[in-house]
CSV table of C-alpha atoms in Angstrom, one decimal:
chain,number,residue,atom,x,y,z
E,1,UNK,CA,96.1,162.8,87.7
E,2,UNK,CA,96.0,159.3,88.9
E,3,UNK,CA,93.8,157.7,86.3
E,4,UNK,CA,96.3,155.8,84.2
E,5,UNK,CA,98.9,153.5,85.7
E,6,UNK,CA,100.0,149.9,85.9
E,7,UNK,CA,98.0,148.9,88.9
E,8,UNK,CA,94.7,149.5,87.2
E,9,UNK,CA,94.0,145.9,86.7
E,10,UNK,CA,90.4,144.6,87.3
E,11,UNK,CA,91.4,142.5,90.3
E,12,UNK,CA,92.7,145.5,92.1
E,13,UNK,CA,89.3,147.3,91.9
E,14,UNK,CA,87.4,145.6,94.7
E,15,UNK,CA,90.3,144.7,96.9
E,16,UNK,CA,89.1,144.1,100.5
E,17,UNK,CA,90.2,146.8,102.9
E,18,UNK,CA,91.9,144.4,105.3
E,19,UNK,CA,94.0,143.1,102.4
E,20,UNK,CA,94.9,146.6,101.4
E,21,UNK,CA,95.9,147.3,105.0
E,22,UNK,CA,98.1,144.2,105.3
E,23,UNK,CA,100.0,144.5,102.0
E,24,UNK,CA,102.1,147.5,103.3
E,25,UNK,CA,103.2,145.3,106.2
E,26,UNK,CA,104.3,142.6,103.7
E,27,UNK,CA,106.1,145.3,101.7
E,28,UNK,CA,108.0,146.7,104.7
E,29,UNK,CA,109.1,143.2,105.7
E,30,UNK,CA,110.2,142.2,102.2
E,31,UNK,CA,112.2,145.5,101.9
E,32,UNK,CA,113.9,144.6,105.1
E,33,UNK,CA,114.8,141.2,103.6
E,34,UNK,CA,116.3,143.0,100.6
E,35,UNK,CA,118.4,145.2,102.8
E,36,UNK,CA,119.7,142.0,104.4
E,37,UNK,CA,120.7,140.6,101.0
E,38,UNK,CA,117.9,138.0,100.7
E,39,UNK,CA,116.8,137.1,97.1
E,40,UNK,CA,113.6,135.0,97.7
E,41,UNK,CA,110.8,135.0,100.3
E,42,UNK,CA,108.0,132.5,100.8
E,43,UNK,CA,104.5,133.3,101.9
E,44,UNK,CA,105.2,131.1,105.0
E,45,UNK,CA,108.1,133.3,105.9
E,46,UNK,CA,105.9,136.4,105.5
E,47,UNK,CA,103.1,134.8,107.5
E,48,UNK,CA,105.4,133.9,110.4
E,49,UNK,CA,107.0,137.4,110.5
E,50,UNK,CA,103.7,139.3,110.3
E,51,UNK,CA,101.8,136.9,112.5
E,52,UNK,CA,99.1,136.2,109.9
E,53,UNK,CA,97.9,132.8,108.6
E,54,UNK,CA,100.0,131.7,105.7
E,55,UNK,CA,96.9,130.9,103.5
E,56,UNK,CA,95.8,134.6,104.2
E,57,UNK,CA,99.2,135.8,102.9
E,58,UNK,CA,98.9,133.7,99.8
E,59,UNK,CA,95.3,134.9,99.3
E,60,UNK,CA,96.3,138.6,99.8
E,61,UNK,CA,99.2,138.2,97.3
E,62,UNK,CA,96.9,136.5,94.8
E,63,UNK,CA,95.3,140.0,94.2
E,64,UNK,CA,98.7,141.2,93.1
E,65,UNK,CA,100.1,140.3,89.7
E,66,UNK,CA,103.0,138.1,90.8
E,67,UNK,CA,103.7,134.4,90.9
E,68,UNK,CA,106.1,132.6,93.2
E,69,UNK,CA,108.3,129.6,92.4
E,70,UNK,CA,107.8,126.3,94.1
E,71,UNK,CA,110.0,125.9,97.2
E,72,UNK,CA,111.9,129.2,96.9
E,73,UNK,CA,108.8,131.5,96.8
E,74,UNK,CA,108.7,135.1,95.4
E,75,UNK,CA,111.7,137.0,94.1
E,76,UNK,CA,112.3,139.8,96.6
E,77,UNK,CA,113.2,142.5,94.1
E,78,UNK,CA,110.2,141.8,91.9
E,79,UNK,CA,107.7,141.5,94.9
E,80,UNK,CA,108.8,144.9,96.2
E,81,UNK,CA,108.4,146.5,92.7
E,82,UNK,CA,105.0,144.9,92.1
E,83,UNK,CA,103.7,145.7,95.6
E,84,UNK,CA,104.8,149.4,95.5
E,85,UNK,CA,103.3,149.8,92.1
E,86,UNK,CA,100.1,148.0,93.1
E,87,UNK,CA,99.6,150.0,96.3
E,88,UNK,CA,100.0,153.3,94.3
E,89,UNK,CA,103.2,154.3,96.0
E,90,UNK,CA,105.2,154.8,92.7
E,91,UNK,CA,102.8,157.4,91.3
E,92,UNK,CA,102.7,160.9,92.9
E,93,UNK,CA,99.2,161.8,93.9
E,94,UNK,CA,98.9,165.6,94.2
E,95,UNK,CA,97.4,166.8,97.4
E,96,UNK,CA,96.4,170.0,99.2
E,97,UNK,CA,96.4,170.2,103.0
E,98,UNK,CA,93.7,172.2,104.8
E,99,UNK,CA,94.4,173.6,108.2
E,100,UNK,CA,98.0,174.6,108.9
E,101,UNK,CA,97.8,174.3,112.7
E,102,UNK,CA,99.9,172.1,114.8
E,103,UNK,CA,99.2,168.8,113.2
E,104,UNK,CA,98.8,170.3,109.7
E,105,UNK,CA,102.2,172.0,109.8
E,106,UNK,CA,103.7,168.8,111.2
E,107,UNK,CA,102.4,166.8,108.2
E,108,UNK,CA,103.8,169.4,105.8
E,109,UNK,CA,107.2,168.7,107.4
E,110,UNK,CA,107.0,165.0,106.8
E,111,UNK,CA,108.8,164.5,103.5
E,112,UNK,CA,108.4,160.8,104.0
E,113,UNK,CA,104.9,160.8,102.5
E,114,UNK,CA,106.3,161.4,99.1
E,115,UNK,CA,108.0,158.0,99.2
E,116,UNK,CA,104.5,156.6,99.5
E,117,UNK,CA,102.9,158.5,96.6
E,118,UNK,CA,101.5,161.5,98.4
E,119,UNK,CA,102.8,164.9,97.2
E,120,UNK,CA,101.4,167.7,99.2
E,121,UNK,CA,101.8,170.7,96.9
E,122,UNK,CA,100.2,173.4,98.9
E,123,UNK,CA,98.6,174.2,102.3
E,124,UNK,CA,95.6,176.4,103.1
E,125,UNK,CA,94.5,178.2,106.2
E,126,UNK,CA,92.1,180.9,107.3
E,127,UNK,CA,94.9,182.8,109.1
E,128,UNK,CA,95.7,185.9,107.2
E,129,UNK,CA,99.4,185.9,108.4
E,130,UNK,CA,99.9,182.7,106.4
E,131,UNK,CA,98.6,184.2,103.2
E,132,UNK,CA,100.9,185.0,100.3
E,133,UNK,CA,102.7,181.7,100.2
E,134,UNK,CA,104.5,181.3,103.5
E,135,UNK,CA,106.8,178.3,103.0
E,136,UNK,CA,106.8,175.2,105.3
E,137,UNK,CA,109.3,172.6,104.2
E,138,UNK,CA,109.3,174.3,100.7
E,139,UNK,CA,105.5,173.9,100.5
E,140,UNK,CA,103.6,177.2,100.0
E,141,UNK,CA,100.8,178.0,102.4
E,142,UNK,CA,97.9,180.2,101.1
E,143,UNK,CA,94.8,181.8,102.5
E,144,UNK,CA,91.8,179.5,101.9
E,145,UNK,CA,90.3,182.0,99.6
E,146,UNK,CA,93.0,181.2,97.1
E,147,UNK,CA,91.9,177.5,96.9
E,148,UNK,CA,89.8,177.8,93.7
E,149,UNK,CA,92.6,179.5,91.7
E,150,UNK,CA,95.3,177.1,93.0
E,151,UNK,CA,93.1,174.1,92.3
E,152,UNK,CA,92.6,175.4,88.7
E,153,UNK,CA,96.4,175.6,88.3
E,154,UNK,CA,97.4,172.4,90.1
E,155,UNK,CA,94.4,170.1,89.9
E,156,UNK,CA,95.0,168.3,93.2
E,157,UNK,CA,93.1,165.0,93.7
E,158,UNK,CA,93.5,164.6,97.4
E,159,UNK,CA,92.6,166.9,100.4
E,160,UNK,CA,94.3,166.3,103.7
E,161,UNK,CA,92.0,167.6,106.4
E,162,UNK,CA,93.7,169.0,109.6
E,163,UNK,CA,91.3,171.8,110.4
E,164,UNK,CA,89.6,172.2,113.8
E,165,UNK,CA,86.5,170.0,114.3
E,166,UNK,CA,84.0,172.9,113.9
E,167,UNK,CA,85.3,173.6,110.4
E,168,UNK,CA,85.7,170.0,109.2
E,169,UNK,CA,82.4,169.7,107.4
E,170,UNK,CA,82.3,173.2,105.8
E,171,UNK,CA,85.9,172.8,104.5
E,172,UNK,CA,85.0,169.3,103.2
E,173,UNK,CA,82.0,170.6,101.3
E,174,UNK,CA,84.0,173.6,100.0
E,175,UNK,CA,86.9,171.5,98.6
E,176,UNK,CA,84.7,168.8,97.1
E,177,UNK,CA,82.8,171.5,95.3
E,178,UNK,CA,86.1,172.7,94.0
E,179,UNK,CA,87.1,169.3,92.6
E,180,UNK,CA,88.9,167.4,95.4
E,181,UNK,CA,88.0,163.7,95.0
E,182,UNK,CA,89.6,162.0,98.0
E,183,UNK,CA,89.9,163.1,101.6
E,184,UNK,CA,92.4,162.0,104.2
E,185,UNK,CA,90.7,163.1,107.4
E,186,UNK,CA,92.9,163.5,110.5
E,187,UNK,CA,90.1,165.3,112.5
E,188,UNK,CA,88.2,163.4,115.0
E,189,UNK,CA,85.0,164.5,113.2
E,190,UNK,CA,83.0,162.1,111.0
E,191,UNK,CA,82.8,164.1,107.8
E,192,UNK,CA,80.0,163.4,105.3
E,193,UNK,CA,80.7,163.2,101.6
E,194,UNK,CA,78.9,162.3,98.4
E,195,UNK,CA,79.2,158.6,97.5
E,196,UNK,CA,81.7,159.4,94.7
E,197,UNK,CA,84.3,160.8,97.1
E,198,UNK,CA,86.8,158.6,98.9
E,199,UNK,CA,87.4,159.2,102.6
E,200,UNK,CA,90.1,157.7,104.8
E,201,UNK,CA,90.1,158.5,108.4
E,202,UNK,CA,93.3,158.5,110.4
E,203,UNK,CA,92.0,158.8,113.9
E,204,UNK,CA,95.2,159.3,115.9
E,205,UNK,CA,93.3,160.2,119.0
E,206,UNK,CA,91.2,157.1,118.8
E,207,UNK,CA,94.4,155.1,118.7
E,208,UNK,CA,95.5,156.9,121.8
E,209,UNK,CA,92.2,156.1,123.5
E,210,UNK,CA,92.6,152.4,122.8
E,211,UNK,CA,96.2,152.5,124.0
E,212,UNK,CA,95.4,154.2,127.3
E,213,UNK,CA,92.5,151.8,127.9
E,214,UNK,CA,94.7,148.7,127.3
E,215,UNK,CA,97.4,150.1,129.4
E,216,UNK,CA,95.0,150.5,132.3
E,217,UNK,CA,93.8,147.0,131.9
E,218,UNK,CA,97.3,145.7,132.2
E,219,UNK,CA,98.1,147.9,135.2
E,220,UNK,CA,95.2,146.3,137.0
E,221,UNK,CA,96.1,142.7,136.1
E,222,UNK,CA,99.4,143.1,138.0
Y,1,UNK,CA,102.2,157.1,135.9
Y,2,UNK,CA,98.8,156.2,134.6
Y,3,UNK,CA,97.7,153.6,137.1
Y,4,UNK,CA,95.3,155.6,139.2
Y,5,UNK,CA,92.5,157.7,137.8
Y,6,UNK,CA,88.8,158.0,137.6
Y,7,UNK,CA,88.2,155.9,134.5
Y,8,UNK,CA,89.6,152.7,136.2
Y,9,UNK,CA,86.1,151.2,136.6
Y,10,UNK,CA,85.7,147.5,135.9
Y,11,UNK,CA,83.5,148.0,132.9
Y,12,UNK,CA,86.2,150.0,131.1
Y,13,UNK,CA,88.6,147.1,131.3
Y,14,UNK,CA,87.4,145.0,128.5
Y,15,UNK,CA,85.9,147.6,126.3
Y,16,UNK,CA,85.7,146.4,122.7
Y,17,UNK,CA,88.2,148.2,120.4
Y,18,UNK,CA,85.5,149.3,117.9
Y,19,UNK,CA,83.7,151.0,120.8
Y,20,UNK,CA,86.9,152.7,121.9
Y,21,UNK,CA,87.4,153.9,118.3
Y,22,UNK,CA,83.9,155.3,118.0
Y,23,UNK,CA,83.8,157.1,121.4
Y,24,UNK,CA,86.2,159.8,120.2
Y,25,UNK,CA,83.9,160.5,117.2
Y,26,UNK,CA,81.0,161.0,119.6
Y,27,UNK,CA,83.2,163.3,121.8
Y,28,UNK,CA,84.2,165.5,118.8
Y,29,UNK,CA,80.5,165.8,117.8
Y,30,UNK,CA,79.3,166.6,121.3
Y,31,UNK,CA,82.1,169.2,121.7
Y,32,UNK,CA,80.9,170.8,118.5
Y,33,UNK,CA,77.3,170.9,119.9
Y,34,UNK,CA,78.7,172.6,123.0
Y,35,UNK,CA,80.4,175.3,120.9
Y,36,UNK,CA,77.0,175.9,119.3
Y,37,UNK,CA,75.4,176.5,122.6
Y,38,UNK,CA,73.4,173.2,122.8
Y,39,UNK,CA,72.8,171.8,126.3
Y,40,UNK,CA,71.4,168.3,125.6
Y,41,UNK,CA,72.1,165.6,123.0
Y,42,UNK,CA,70.3,162.3,122.4
Y,43,UNK,CA,71.8,159.1,121.2
Y,44,UNK,CA,69.6,159.3,118.1
Y,45,UNK,CA,71.1,162.7,117.3
Y,46,UNK,CA,74.7,161.3,117.7
Y,47,UNK,CA,73.7,158.2,115.7
Y,48,UNK,CA,72.4,160.3,112.8
Y,49,UNK,CA,75.4,162.6,112.8
Y,50,UNK,CA,78.1,159.8,113.0
Y,51,UNK,CA,76.1,157.5,110.7
Y,52,UNK,CA,76.0,154.6,113.2
Y,53,UNK,CA,73.0,152.7,114.4
Y,54,UNK,CA,71.4,154.4,117.4
Y,55,UNK,CA,71.2,151.2,119.4
Y,56,UNK,CA,75.0,151.0,118.8
Y,57,UNK,CA,75.5,154.5,120.2
Y,58,UNK,CA,73.4,153.6,123.3
Y,59,UNK,CA,75.4,150.4,123.8
Y,60,UNK,CA,78.7,152.2,123.4
Y,61,UNK,CA,77.7,154.9,125.9
Y,62,UNK,CA,76.5,152.2,128.3
Y,63,UNK,CA,80.2,151.4,129.0
Y,64,UNK,CA,80.6,155.0,130.1
Y,65,UNK,CA,79.4,156.0,133.5
Y,66,UNK,CA,76.6,158.4,132.4
Y,67,UNK,CA,72.8,158.3,132.3
Y,68,UNK,CA,70.6,160.3,130.0
Y,69,UNK,CA,67.2,161.7,130.7
Y,70,UNK,CA,64.1,160.6,128.9
Y,71,UNK,CA,63.3,162.7,125.9
Y,72,UNK,CA,66.2,165.3,126.3
Y,73,UNK,CA,69.1,162.8,126.4
Y,74,UNK,CA,72.5,163.5,127.8
Y,75,UNK,CA,73.7,166.7,129.3
Y,76,UNK,CA,76.4,168.0,126.8
Y,77,UNK,CA,78.8,169.4,129.4
Y,78,UNK,CA,78.7,166.2,131.5
Y,79,UNK,CA,79.0,163.9,128.5
Y,80,UNK,CA,82.1,165.7,127.3
Y,81,UNK,CA,83.7,165.6,130.8
Y,82,UNK,CA,82.8,161.9,131.3
Y,83,UNK,CA,84.0,160.9,127.8
Y,84,UNK,CA,87.3,162.8,128.0
Y,85,UNK,CA,88.0,161.3,131.4
Y,86,UNK,CA,86.9,157.8,130.3
Y,87,UNK,CA,89.1,157.9,127.2
Y,88,UNK,CA,92.2,158.9,129.2
Y,89,UNK,CA,92.5,162.3,127.6
Y,90,UNK,CA,92.5,164.2,130.9
Y,91,UNK,CA,95.5,162.5,132.3
Y,92,UNK,CA,98.9,163.2,130.8
Y,93,UNK,CA,100.7,160.0,129.8
Y,94,UNK,CA,104.4,160.5,129.6
Y,95,UNK,CA,106.0,159.3,126.3
Y,96,UNK,CA,109.3,159.1,124.6
Y,97,UNK,CA,109.6,159.3,120.9
Y,98,UNK,CA,112.2,157.1,119.1
Y,99,UNK,CA,113.5,158.1,115.7
Y,100,UNK,CA,113.6,161.9,115.0
Y,101,UNK,CA,113.5,161.7,111.3
Y,102,UNK,CA,110.9,163.4,109.1
Y,103,UNK,CA,107.8,161.9,110.7
Y,104,UNK,CA,109.3,161.8,114.2
Y,105,UNK,CA,110.3,165.5,114.1
Y,106,UNK,CA,106.8,166.3,112.7
Y,107,UNK,CA,105.1,164.5,115.6
Y,108,UNK,CA,107.3,166.4,118.1
Y,109,UNK,CA,105.9,169.6,116.6
Y,110,UNK,CA,102.3,168.5,117.1
Y,111,UNK,CA,101.4,170.1,120.4
Y,112,UNK,CA,97.8,169.0,119.9
Y,113,UNK,CA,98.6,165.5,121.2
Y,114,UNK,CA,98.8,166.9,124.7
Y,115,UNK,CA,95.1,167.8,124.6
Y,116,UNK,CA,94.5,164.1,124.2
Y,117,UNK,CA,96.6,163.0,127.1
Y,118,UNK,CA,99.9,162.3,125.3
Y,119,UNK,CA,102.9,164.3,126.6
Y,120,UNK,CA,106.1,163.5,124.6
Y,121,UNK,CA,108.8,164.5,127.1
Y,122,UNK,CA,111.9,163.6,125.0
Y,123,UNK,CA,113.0,162.3,121.6
Y,124,UNK,CA,115.8,159.9,120.9
Y,125,UNK,CA,117.8,159.2,117.8
Y,126,UNK,CA,121.1,157.5,116.7
Y,127,UNK,CA,122.4,160.6,115.0
Y,128,UNK,CA,125.2,162.1,117.0
Y,129,UNK,CA,124.4,165.7,115.9
Y,130,UNK,CA,121.1,165.5,117.8
Y,131,UNK,CA,122.8,164.4,121.0
Y,132,UNK,CA,123.0,166.8,124.0
Y,133,UNK,CA,119.4,167.9,124.0
Y,134,UNK,CA,118.7,169.6,120.7
Y,135,UNK,CA,115.2,171.2,121.3
Y,136,UNK,CA,112.3,170.6,118.9
Y,137,UNK,CA,109.2,172.4,120.0
Y,138,UNK,CA,110.8,172.7,123.4
Y,139,UNK,CA,111.2,168.9,123.6
Y,140,UNK,CA,114.8,167.8,124.1
Y,141,UNK,CA,116.3,165.2,121.7
Y,142,UNK,CA,119.0,162.9,123.0
Y,143,UNK,CA,121.2,160.2,121.6
Y,144,UNK,CA,119.6,156.8,122.1
Y,145,UNK,CA,122.5,155.8,124.4
Y,146,UNK,CA,121.0,158.2,127.0
Y,147,UNK,CA,117.6,156.4,127.0
Y,148,UNK,CA,118.3,154.3,130.2
Y,149,UNK,CA,119.3,157.4,132.2
Y,150,UNK,CA,116.4,159.5,131.0
Y,151,UNK,CA,114.0,156.6,131.6
Y,152,UNK,CA,115.2,156.4,135.2
Y,153,UNK,CA,114.6,160.1,135.6
Y,154,UNK,CA,111.3,160.5,133.8
Y,155,UNK,CA,109.7,157.0,133.9
Y,156,UNK,CA,107.9,157.2,130.6
Y,157,UNK,CA,105.1,154.7,130.0
Y,158,UNK,CA,104.7,155.1,126.2
Y,159,UNK,CA,107.2,154.8,123.3
Y,160,UNK,CA,106.3,156.4,120.0
Y,161,UNK,CA,108.2,154.5,117.3
Y,162,UNK,CA,109.1,156.5,114.2
Y,163,UNK,CA,112.4,154.8,113.4
Y,164,UNK,CA,113.3,153.2,110.0
Y,165,UNK,CA,111.8,149.8,109.4
Y,166,UNK,CA,115.1,148.0,109.8
Y,167,UNK,CA,115.5,149.3,113.3
Y,168,UNK,CA,111.9,148.9,114.4
Y,169,UNK,CA,112.3,145.6,116.2
Y,170,UNK,CA,115.6,146.3,117.8
Y,171,UNK,CA,114.5,149.6,119.2
Y,172,UNK,CA,111.2,148.0,120.4
Y,173,UNK,CA,113.2,145.3,122.3
Y,174,UNK,CA,115.6,147.8,123.7
Y,175,UNK,CA,112.9,150.1,125.1
Y,176,UNK,CA,110.7,147.4,126.5
Y,177,UNK,CA,113.7,146.1,128.4
Y,178,UNK,CA,114.1,149.6,129.7
Y,179,UNK,CA,110.6,149.8,131.1
Y,180,UNK,CA,108.4,151.2,128.3
Y,181,UNK,CA,105.0,149.5,128.6
Y,182,UNK,CA,103.0,150.7,125.5
Y,183,UNK,CA,104.1,151.4,122.0
Y,184,UNK,CA,102.5,153.6,119.4
Y,185,UNK,CA,104.0,152.2,116.2
Y,186,UNK,CA,104.0,154.5,113.2
Y,187,UNK,CA,106.4,152.3,111.2
Y,188,UNK,CA,105.0,150.0,108.5
Y,189,UNK,CA,106.8,147.2,110.3
Y,190,UNK,CA,104.9,144.6,112.4
Y,191,UNK,CA,106.8,144.8,115.7
Y,192,UNK,CA,106.7,141.9,118.1
Y,193,UNK,CA,106.2,142.4,121.8
Y,194,UNK,CA,105.6,140.4,125.0
Y,195,UNK,CA,101.9,139.9,125.8
Y,196,UNK,CA,102.1,142.4,128.7
Y,197,UNK,CA,103.0,145.2,126.3
Y,198,UNK,CA,100.4,147.3,124.5
Y,199,UNK,CA,100.8,148.1,120.8
Y,200,UNK,CA,98.8,150.5,118.7
Y,201,UNK,CA,99.7,150.7,115.0
Y,202,UNK,CA,99.0,153.9,113.1
Y,203,UNK,CA,99.7,152.8,109.6
Y,204,UNK,CA,99.5,156.0,107.7
Y,205,UNK,CA,100.9,154.4,104.6
Y,206,UNK,CA,98.3,151.7,104.7
Y,207,UNK,CA,95.6,154.4,104.8
Y,208,UNK,CA,97.2,155.9,101.7
Y,209,UNK,CA,97.1,152.6,99.9
Y,210,UNK,CA,93.4,152.2,100.6
Y,211,UNK,CA,92.7,155.7,99.5
Y,212,UNK,CA,94.7,155.3,96.2
Y,213,UNK,CA,92.9,152.0,95.5
Y,214,UNK,CA,89.4,153.4,96.1
Y,215,UNK,CA,90.3,156.5,94.0
Y,216,UNK,CA,91.3,154.3,91.1
Y,217,UNK,CA,88.1,152.3,91.4
Y,218,UNK,CA,86.0,155.5,91.2
Y,219,UNK,CA,88.0,156.8,88.2
Y,220,UNK,CA,87.2,153.6,86.3
Y,221,UNK,CA,83.5,153.7,87.1
Y,222,UNK,CA,83.2,157.1,85.3
């Protein structure tokens, strides 16, 4: 369960999405400073590195429960700890992955997600040959019909959706009915959910489309 | 090379990024309609399904070289073909992947990227044990020192960056100097590039942060 932890402070509740998307950039940079032996960082320094306005950095960090010192700025070690905690990376959020195809299997293999608070504890697929707990990266894969039982046992909060487009909505409905409360949608399909369910879309193919288009533009400028 | 193909029409050059990000949603939906045997689709239908304003859909599609018919709308088969072509998914863009760790190896395993125009033809890493062309999903992995030679032979346009944060900038500089012209950055580090180089950031961890925060918010409303 993710209900009780330190970052449940009122000011974190309505955090603007752009801020939430920038904070991990700051975190990565400050971790880099730490590995270089730095002990303090200023918001000006972060701003310069990330290429964001320094007043924006200060504003973003005002949501986080940390105060800097005049002239020297924030303590690097403290800022890392506070940001990781604030962003939810220090608590493991239990997740199931649905659709163990090419992308789904790839994500099961990415152990790095655990460092950011996402623990995928099981995968599900419609393929019969995957039933019975095939292991991928030590994560068992079950037939989708086993989802209700596994959900009873493991109480996963998050569903990672990597099914084909034509199954995206039906799988979504099925797992929400079974108690999944947040969806990380990797399909290029716009799934519909009740208002109480969280959705984050990671549209890798949309990013490719933007990249290809910009690349073309540059080729033509030459 | 990606320089010459059908979607190089002037109106595609300055396409707004939000439009470019919505078009793949439309494409996925229209493909779904095709699999259901539908022959026509209206912008109203797309708007309703994707939950976007229908005038926005019409405007987005005005960038694409297709015209609908009064009352019936767009021909499904034609719209799919035109969108796939326009988005660059029908041309293979040659890519190298840098950093064959957990996420990097996972992406090498995702054969689905090819369907969207991204062909990863080699991976590179600093680990000596990966040198000499270890195969992952039939894609050879080389030591990073072999990059210049491989680039001469294969002329990759795109670099997929999955190295650790502390190497993100140095790898970026190295591969741009070697001729890579677009970067798909999966690290949480804000890499800097010359203006002529395209960058798309896929910040999976930032998406997790947003998801965790929203989940907390909902837990507290209960």
